[in-house]
């Protein structure tokens, strides 16, 4: 199979998944048992502005039109980026509320994912290279133990210990109150300082997986003929490690990279809540607490589509980089 | 891990895993009989650990020890049940796809792959938000999102077993398909399914704690996730009340670490390359169960 056909198949899969997400988002409020939508609508009636009530009607699917007509209308609205009006942040439209948080989540989750991948794969490769050495003895069990803690608990412990007790790091928000958001050096420095602790807890919680994947792949590669041949030819060990072993062992880690995006984003959502970090996770909490269904569904849609898009990019990169993936 | 392990001996890591998991199972089973009512108001809120309350009190004056012990029962029960259900759904779907082949396989593989690429937490949150909160909702949401990975692994494995002679013999002798799958093929997957069950339980505990932390659990009940929810809600962090969230977190991690260690032991048993270094020590070769992946 040619790489293009393979790429097409993968992209087709993501397109299908995106359609399933869109349709689920449409069907969930309309198919839930016991008509909670009606009950909710009744609860909010009289408590919020008429405009919000109308928006709620549309989001909850309280319409007498046939399902197919509603579906077409729903897709049309989505195509225009209309996700309804938020109840918690009334009268802000959901799309505007989500837009403010998306960048922070991408920054936090993306940064943590890349750092964790690079650091973990390096530790795993070195551990396998010096099998039975101190790194191989200490790192895998220690990191598996740390990885057993929930992401957000790690965040709570770090926020309490390093933040409140020792006061080394800021523990709330994405940047300090003293700086203005903008392309200034102070703002960037403040944002980095605020992201350090949440990012670090996510790296610590997810490092173990990368270490183990890379270590196990390296062990298999190191036992294979090309490595023995390279050793027999008398190539320097450093060259064998970098050019022969790592390059061949990286495929399983790269393949898990796509799947890890979903996990890390989920972890980031909960970590944000602990640090009151103004990303998608914090909005998710507001939506759940305030039973803001339009916001909740908008968040589900944007997070899912973002993860699917990132996955598609990673898959395309893998197919382009590694000939073995083109099978 | 020494290079001379045979399949029979247990490593210290495996023993530690077994000890941790059994200890928590025991706490969940009989612990609640030894502590008081976890929801009762027993002392002033946010008291540090003392002789009267070994792990202190919560922001609502409840005993943290009682909450942790009773929470173990709820969380582990839901975790193990969901783990079993998830593996059962995954195994049946995967085995059916691999065994029937053709259009059924193609359709099921698409469903499996689409479910695999969907990020779990947002989906769980949006479904859980629409259902009435409670253990049943929690279990259903976790089961719904957890099965596809196991379906994929089982499908690959069944594909390889399917092509062996004894299965062909069953087909020729006219055994019904469901019987071949359930009686002839699934028992060959025992070690794979065991490892899958451990992984699925681990996932179920983690995801459940996360969802409850978000406030999507049954907030009137007591579980590890709701303990952590109340700890943040009552601003325990702001007043330095570490005892309200440390015991529960350590328990979650203890169970998780124990389960991971057991999982590694099962994987090493199934995949000799992870256990024996290089070409040394021939040792008894266990049945290779991962041969059909290519």
XYZ file of C-alpha atoms in Angstrom, chain A residues 2 19 54 74 95 140 175 220 222 247 296 309 315:
13
model
C 1.372 3.381 -0.924
C -18.525 13.128 12.431
C -33.962 30.591 23.498
C -27.511 22.024 13.884
C -17.560 30.205 21.037
C 11.344 2.482 35.825
C -0.106 35.038 34.635
C 14.213 -5.637 21.451
C 19.529 -4.062 20.919
C 16.295 5.488 15.453
C -20.318 21.808 28.229
C -6.731 17.090 14.466
C 0.020 10.206 11.995
